Amino acid sequence: MNDTEHISQKIQLGETFSYNIMIIGFMGTGKSTIAKCLSEILSMEEVEMDQHIAEKEGMSINQIFEESGEEYFRNCESNTLIEFNSKKGLIISCGGGVVLREENISHMKNQGKIILLSATPETIYERVKDNTERPILRNNMNIEFIANLLEQRIDRYIEAADIIINTDNKTIEEITDEILRKLSNMI
Ligand code: S3P
């Protein structure tokens, strides 16, 4: 058994299934990728919040923003988190703006462990620059806008986080290993 298998077994034998693991962070910090990877390693069900909302509303996130506005989308996020309150054993990849509402942070803290992925504005820009599925960045696709928004949100992210992992110049494997180690230390 290698190190990661050992850690994941320890987590599973511990208490993973008695709570949810939420991955938070700015757009482009790798939340969905890491959530998928963790869900495979830990055999836990993965939920992508944006995808969950889009399926429920029957439209893309861009369409929701265009037709109903950001406030409506933020209500969908809060309602989704309330829905997850009664579930256990999920790995939830959260939308980047989920920390904007204090009530959302409370719901997440009640549900389990919160992992914050961080990255510099430059890294984020490189990862998101060709994507057109993020309404917040649609007409603001530049490093300065990203840096300003990150600055506005950073305290919220840190307030919510149990574990903080920087993702700059790291592979998916390095990031997941780091998360598993930190999670196992919390058991
Ligand atoms: C948003 C982040 C997006 C999505 C929506 C708003 C934000 O999710 O929820 O476009 O305000 O940061 P990702 O962080 O998964 O891109």
Tab-separated table of N, CA, C and O in Angstrom, residues 2-3 12 20 26 30 33-34 39 51 57 62-63 74 83-84 96 105-106 124-125 128 135 139 168 175 178-179 187:
chain	number	residue	atom	x	y	z
A	2	ASN	N	0.667	2.176	-0.979
A	2	ASN	CA	1.499	3.382	-0.975
A	2	ASN	C	0.944	4.410	0.022
A	2	ASN	O	-0.084	4.193	0.655
A	3	ASP	N	1.687	5.502	0.099
A	3	ASP	CA	1.366	6.528	1.087
A	3	ASP	C	-0.072	7.057	0.964
A	3	ASP	O	-0.807	7.133	1.946
A	12	GLN	N	-10.990	7.006	5.418
A	12	GLN	CA	-12.249	6.258	5.283
A	12	GLN	C	-12.608	5.553	6.580
A	12	GLN	O	-13.753	5.529	7.003
A	20	ASN	N	-19.502	15.997	4.970
A	20	ASN	CA	-19.188	16.346	3.583
A	20	ASN	C	-17.840	17.053	3.530
A	20	ASN	O	-17.421	17.680	4.495
A	26	PHE	N	-11.393	30.606	-5.495
A	26	PHE	CA	-11.705	31.458	-6.641
A	26	PHE	C	-11.855	30.599	-7.894
A	26	PHE	O	-11.363	29.470	-7.953
A	30	GLY	N	-9.037	25.118	-9.560
A	30	GLY	CA	-8.980	23.659	-9.759
A	30	GLY	C	-9.956	22.867	-8.911
A	30	GLY	O	-9.785	21.655	-8.727
A	33	THR	N	-11.654	19.705	-10.674
A	33	THR	CA	-10.666	18.666	-10.983
A	33	THR	C	-10.244	17.932	-9.717
A	33	THR	O	-10.194	16.696	-9.675
A	34	ILE	N	-9.963	18.700	-8.685
A	34	ILE	CA	-9.495	18.092	-7.434
A	34	ILE	C	-10.637	17.313	-6.764
A	34	ILE	O	-10.425	16.226	-6.220
A	39	SER	N	-12.762	12.250	-5.026
A	39	SER	CA	-13.928	11.361	-4.930
A	39	SER	C	-13.540	9.952	-5.385
A	39	SER	O	-14.017	8.968	-4.833
A	51	GLN	N	-23.044	22.629	-11.689
A	51	GLN	CA	-23.720	21.635	-12.550
A	51	GLN	C	-25.074	21.241	-11.961
A	51	GLN	O	-26.074	21.125	-12.662
A	57	GLU	N	-32.213	23.981	-12.758
A	57	GLU	CA	-32.864	25.130	-13.404
A	57	GLU	C	-33.131	24.887	-14.889
A	57	GLU	O	-33.824	25.659	-15.536
A	62	ASN	N	-24.496	30.702	-17.426
A	62	ASN	CA	-24.571	31.946	-18.222
A	62	ASN	C	-26.020	32.367	-18.430
A	62	ASN	O	-26.369	33.540	-18.255
A	63	GLN	N	-26.868	31.415	-18.798
A	63	GLN	CA	-28.290	31.733	-19.035
A	63	GLN	C	-28.974	32.210	-17.764
A	63	GLN	O	-29.780	33.137	-17.792
A	74	ARG	N	-27.363	33.470	-6.786
A	74	ARG	CA	-26.857	33.346	-5.404
A	74	ARG	C	-27.907	32.665	-4.517
A	74	ARG	O	-27.553	31.919	-3.602
A	83	GLU	N	-29.945	22.190	0.902
A	83	GLU	CA	-30.298	20.824	0.461
A	83	GLU	C	-29.219	19.815	0.911
A	83	GLU	O	-29.520	18.707	1.321
A	84	PHE	N	-27.964	20.223	0.846
A	84	PHE	CA	-26.863	19.317	1.210
A	84	PHE	C	-26.711	19.133	2.720
A	84	PHE	O	-25.983	18.269	3.174
A	96	GLY	N	-17.249	29.592	-7.038
A	96	GLY	CA	-16.265	30.505	-6.462
A	96	GLY	C	-16.851	31.603	-5.589
A	96	GLY	O	-16.168	32.156	-4.733
A	105	ILE	N	-21.518	30.217	4.562
A	105	ILE	CA	-20.346	29.753	5.311
A	105	ILE	C	-20.818	28.942	6.529
A	105	ILE	O	-20.279	27.882	6.823
A	106	SER	N	-21.872	29.413	7.198
A	106	SER	CA	-22.394	28.665	8.359
A	106	SER	C	-22.874	27.284	7.943
A	106	SER	O	-22.567	26.291	8.602
A	124	ILE	N	-4.493	32.011	-12.143
A	124	ILE	CA	-5.939	31.914	-12.386
A	124	ILE	C	-6.246	32.363	-13.811
A	124	ILE	O	-6.954	31.680	-14.556
A	125	TYR	N	-5.664	33.498	-14.195
A	125	TYR	CA	-5.915	34.022	-15.551
A	125	TYR	C	-5.527	32.985	-16.610
A	125	TYR	O	-6.298	32.729	-17.541
A	128	VAL	N	-8.215	30.288	-16.792
A	128	VAL	CA	-9.614	30.596	-17.162
A	128	VAL	C	-9.757	31.394	-18.464
A	128	VAL	O	-10.862	31.569	-18.966
A	135	PRO	N	-19.849	33.915	-16.231
A	135	PRO	CA	-20.415	35.243	-16.496
A	135	PRO	C	-19.685	36.380	-15.802
A	135	PRO	O	-19.594	37.481	-16.337
A	139	ASN	N	-16.764	39.763	-19.476
A	139	ASN	CA	-16.245	41.009	-20.058
A	139	ASN	C	-15.116	41.603	-19.220
A	139	ASN	O	-14.783	42.780	-19.348
A	168	ASP	N	-0.467	26.784	-7.082
A	168	ASP	CA	0.436	27.287	-8.131
A	168	ASP	C	1.538	26.270	-8.429
A	168	ASP	O	2.196	25.780	-7.501
A	175	ILE	N	-1.397	18.082	-5.262
A	175	ILE	CA	-2.450	18.795	-4.511
A	175	ILE	C	-3.313	17.798	-3.721
A	175	ILE	O	-3.572	17.997	-2.533
A	178	GLU	N	-1.463	16.413	-0.736
A	178	GLU	CA	-1.386	17.403	0.346
A	178	GLU	C	-2.711	17.462	1.116
A	178	GLU	O	-2.733	17.505	2.346
A	179	ILE	N	-3.819	17.427	0.373
A	179	ILE	CA	-5.139	17.475	1.022
A	179	ILE	C	-5.327	16.241	1.908
A	179	ILE	O	-5.756	16.339	3.062
A	187	ILE	N	-8.079	13.976	11.790
A	187	ILE	CA	-8.926	12.915	12.376
A	187	ILE	C	-8.522	12.680	13.821
A	187	ILE	O	-7.364	12.578	14.132
